[in-house]
CSV table of C-alpha atoms and ligand atoms in Angstrom, one decimal:
chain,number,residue,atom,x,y,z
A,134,UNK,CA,3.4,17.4,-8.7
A,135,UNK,CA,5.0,13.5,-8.6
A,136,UNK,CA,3.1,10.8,-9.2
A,137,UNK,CA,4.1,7.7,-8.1
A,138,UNK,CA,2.9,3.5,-9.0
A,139,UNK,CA,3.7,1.4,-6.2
A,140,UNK,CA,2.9,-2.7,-7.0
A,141,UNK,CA,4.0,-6.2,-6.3
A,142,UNK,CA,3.9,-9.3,-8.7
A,143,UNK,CA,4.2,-12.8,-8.9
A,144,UNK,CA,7.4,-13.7,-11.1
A,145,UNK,CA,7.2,-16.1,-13.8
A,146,UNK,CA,10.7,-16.3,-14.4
A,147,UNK,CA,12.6,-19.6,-14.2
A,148,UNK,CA,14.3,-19.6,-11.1
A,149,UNK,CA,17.4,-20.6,-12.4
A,150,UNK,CA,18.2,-17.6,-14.7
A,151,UNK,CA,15.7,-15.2,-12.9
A,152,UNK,CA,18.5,-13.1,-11.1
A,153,UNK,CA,20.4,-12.5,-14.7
A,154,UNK,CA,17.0,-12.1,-16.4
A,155,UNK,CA,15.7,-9.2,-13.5
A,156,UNK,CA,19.6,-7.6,-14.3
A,157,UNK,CA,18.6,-7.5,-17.8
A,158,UNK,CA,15.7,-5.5,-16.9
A,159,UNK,CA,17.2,-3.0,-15.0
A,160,UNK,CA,19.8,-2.4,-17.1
A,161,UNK,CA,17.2,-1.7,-20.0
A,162,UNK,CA,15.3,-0.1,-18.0
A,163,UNK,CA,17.2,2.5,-16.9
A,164,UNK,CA,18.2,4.5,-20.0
A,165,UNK,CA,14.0,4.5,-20.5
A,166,UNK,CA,13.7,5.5,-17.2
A,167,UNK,CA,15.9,8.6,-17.3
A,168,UNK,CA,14.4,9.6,-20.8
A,169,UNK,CA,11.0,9.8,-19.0
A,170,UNK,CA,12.1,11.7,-16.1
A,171,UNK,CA,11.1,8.8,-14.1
A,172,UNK,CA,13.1,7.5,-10.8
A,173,UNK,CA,12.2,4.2,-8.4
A,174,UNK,CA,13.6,0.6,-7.5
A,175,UNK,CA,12.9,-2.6,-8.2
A,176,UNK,CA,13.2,-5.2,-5.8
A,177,UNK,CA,12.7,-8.8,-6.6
A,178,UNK,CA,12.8,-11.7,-4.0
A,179,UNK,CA,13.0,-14.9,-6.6
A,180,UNK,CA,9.1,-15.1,-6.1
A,181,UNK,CA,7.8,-11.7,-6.0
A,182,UNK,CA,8.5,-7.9,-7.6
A,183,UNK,CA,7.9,-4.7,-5.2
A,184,UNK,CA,8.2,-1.9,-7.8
A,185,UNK,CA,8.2,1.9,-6.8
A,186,UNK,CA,8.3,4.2,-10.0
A,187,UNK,CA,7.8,8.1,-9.8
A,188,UNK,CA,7.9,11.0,-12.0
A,189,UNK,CA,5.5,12.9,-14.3
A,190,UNK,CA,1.6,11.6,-14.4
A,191,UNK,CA,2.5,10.9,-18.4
A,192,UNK,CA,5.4,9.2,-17.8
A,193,UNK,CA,4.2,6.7,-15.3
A,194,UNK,CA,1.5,6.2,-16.9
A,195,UNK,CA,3.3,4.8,-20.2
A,196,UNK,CA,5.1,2.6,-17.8
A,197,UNK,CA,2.4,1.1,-16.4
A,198,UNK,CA,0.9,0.0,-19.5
A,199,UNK,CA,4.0,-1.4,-20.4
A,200,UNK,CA,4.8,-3.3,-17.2
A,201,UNK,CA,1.2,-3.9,-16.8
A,202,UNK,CA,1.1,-6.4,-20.0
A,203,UNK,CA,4.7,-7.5,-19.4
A,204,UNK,CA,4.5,-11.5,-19.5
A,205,UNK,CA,7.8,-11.9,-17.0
A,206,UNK,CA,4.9,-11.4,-14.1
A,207,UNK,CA,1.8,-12.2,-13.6
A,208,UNK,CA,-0.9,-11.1,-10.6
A,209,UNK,CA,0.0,-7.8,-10.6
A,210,UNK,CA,-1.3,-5.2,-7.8
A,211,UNK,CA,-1.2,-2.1,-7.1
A,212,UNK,CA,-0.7,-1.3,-3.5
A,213,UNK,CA,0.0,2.8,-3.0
A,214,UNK,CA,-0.7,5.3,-6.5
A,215,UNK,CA,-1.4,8.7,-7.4
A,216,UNK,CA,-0.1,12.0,-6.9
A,217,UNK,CA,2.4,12.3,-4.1
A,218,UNK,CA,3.9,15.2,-2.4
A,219,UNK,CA,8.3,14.3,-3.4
A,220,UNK,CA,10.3,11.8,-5.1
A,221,UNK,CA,11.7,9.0,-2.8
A,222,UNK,CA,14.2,7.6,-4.7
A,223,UNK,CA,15.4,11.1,-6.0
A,224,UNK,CA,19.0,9.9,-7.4
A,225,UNK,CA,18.1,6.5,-9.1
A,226,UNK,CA,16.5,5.9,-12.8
A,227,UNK,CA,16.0,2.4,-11.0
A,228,UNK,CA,17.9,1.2,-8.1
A,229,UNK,CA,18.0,-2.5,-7.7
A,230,UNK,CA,17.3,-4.2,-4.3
A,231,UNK,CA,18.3,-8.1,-4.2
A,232,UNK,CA,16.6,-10.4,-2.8
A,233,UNK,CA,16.3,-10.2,1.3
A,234,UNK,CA,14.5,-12.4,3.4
A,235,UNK,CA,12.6,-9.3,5.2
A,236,UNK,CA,11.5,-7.9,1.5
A,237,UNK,CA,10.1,-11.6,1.0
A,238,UNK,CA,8.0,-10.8,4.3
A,239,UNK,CA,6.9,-7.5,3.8
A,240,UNK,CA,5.4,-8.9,0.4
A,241,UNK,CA,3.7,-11.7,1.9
A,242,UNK,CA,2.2,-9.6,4.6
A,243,UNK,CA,0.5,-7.4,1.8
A,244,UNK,CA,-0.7,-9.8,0.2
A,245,UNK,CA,-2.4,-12.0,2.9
A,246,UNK,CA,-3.1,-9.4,4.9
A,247,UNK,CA,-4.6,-6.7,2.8
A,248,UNK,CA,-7.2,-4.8,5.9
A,249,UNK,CA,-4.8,-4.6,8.5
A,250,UNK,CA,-2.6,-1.7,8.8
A,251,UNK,CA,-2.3,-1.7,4.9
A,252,UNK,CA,-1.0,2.1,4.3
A,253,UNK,CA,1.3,1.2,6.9
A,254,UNK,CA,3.3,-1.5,5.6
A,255,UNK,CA,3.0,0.1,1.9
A,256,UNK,CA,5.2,2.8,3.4
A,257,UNK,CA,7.2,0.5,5.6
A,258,UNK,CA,8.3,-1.3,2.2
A,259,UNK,CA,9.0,2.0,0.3
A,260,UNK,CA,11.3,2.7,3.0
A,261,UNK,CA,13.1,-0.9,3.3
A,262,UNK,CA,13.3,-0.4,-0.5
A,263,UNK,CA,14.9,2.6,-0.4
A,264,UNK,CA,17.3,1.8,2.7
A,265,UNK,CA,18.5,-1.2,0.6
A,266,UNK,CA,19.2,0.4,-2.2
A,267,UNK,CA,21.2,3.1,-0.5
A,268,UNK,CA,23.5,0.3,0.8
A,269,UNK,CA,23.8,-1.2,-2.5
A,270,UNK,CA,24.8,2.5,-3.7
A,271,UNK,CA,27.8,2.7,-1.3
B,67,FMN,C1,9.0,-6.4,-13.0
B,67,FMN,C2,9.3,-5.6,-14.2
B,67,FMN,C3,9.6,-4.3,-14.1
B,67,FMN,C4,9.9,-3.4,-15.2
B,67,FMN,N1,10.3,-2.1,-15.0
B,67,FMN,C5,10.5,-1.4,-16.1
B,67,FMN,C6,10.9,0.0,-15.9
B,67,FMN,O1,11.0,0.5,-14.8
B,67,FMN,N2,11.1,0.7,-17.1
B,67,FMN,C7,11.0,0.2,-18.3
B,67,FMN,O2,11.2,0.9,-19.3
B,67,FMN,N3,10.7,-1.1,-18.5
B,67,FMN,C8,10.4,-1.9,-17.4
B,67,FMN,N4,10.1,-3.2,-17.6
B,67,FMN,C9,10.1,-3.7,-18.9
B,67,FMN,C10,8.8,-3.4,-19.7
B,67,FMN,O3,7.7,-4.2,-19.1
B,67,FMN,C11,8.9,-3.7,-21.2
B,67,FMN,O4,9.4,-5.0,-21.4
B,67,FMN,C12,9.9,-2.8,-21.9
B,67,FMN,O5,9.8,-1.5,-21.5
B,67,FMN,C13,9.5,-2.9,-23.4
B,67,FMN,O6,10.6,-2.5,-24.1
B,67,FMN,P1,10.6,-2.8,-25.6
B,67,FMN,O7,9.3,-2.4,-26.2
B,67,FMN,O8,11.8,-2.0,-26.1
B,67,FMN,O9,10.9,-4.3,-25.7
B,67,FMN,C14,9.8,-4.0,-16.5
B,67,FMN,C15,9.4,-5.3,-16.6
B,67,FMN,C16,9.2,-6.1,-15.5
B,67,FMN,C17,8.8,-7.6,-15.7
């Protein structure tokens, strides 16, 4: 069984090194990644991070503590977790999504409107995730 941490955060990165301080994450977080037989993407906006990570309940779970305390973000919530039927992003240690007006959206939706057709946009995000990083795959 997969278990999978879906959350968006508030970046507290200056804004004018933020997109070669978010590549220095990926690219450490990748090897890490792999090690722990966890997959997902990252998508940051310049305000916000939407993060998917799957992969064995241990595994996640060390990541979350990790990112959890991380001081690069701050108001961090969890929007979808738990066990979960398949990977999504099957093919990625962590795939990268740059920034996109629509991913800025989807992230402002969830957080101001957190009632309203919440599972709905959770998925709707996983998938616009996972569309974009396909494309930056090609
Ligand atoms: C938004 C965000 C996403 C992160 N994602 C991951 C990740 O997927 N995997 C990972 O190992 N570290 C990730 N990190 C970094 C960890 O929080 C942490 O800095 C790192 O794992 C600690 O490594 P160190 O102890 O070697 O310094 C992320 C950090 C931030 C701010």
């Amino acid at each position: 069984m997969i278990f999978r941490w879906f959350y968006i955060s508030t970046s507290r990165l200056a804004e004018d090194e933020s997109d070669e301080l978010v590549a220095d994450i990926v690219r450490d977080s990748i090897p890490r990644n792999r090690k722990l037989q966890v997959t997902g993407a990252l998508l940051f906006t310049g305000r916000h991070f939407a993060q998917y990570l799957e992969g064995p309940a241990t595994s996640v779970d060390t990541l979350q503590r990790i990112i959890l305390d991380d001081l690069r973000h701050e108001d961090i919530r969890t929007i979808a977790e738990g066990a979960y039927p398949c990977r999504r992003f099957v093919t990625w240690s962590l795939a990268y999504v740059p920034p996109a007006r629509s991913g800025e959206r989807r992230i402002e939706r969830l957080l101001t409107d957190a009632a309203r057709a919440r599972e709905d946009c959770v998925e709707a995000l996983a998938q616009f995730m996972s569309e974009s990083a396909m494309m930056g795959h090609a």
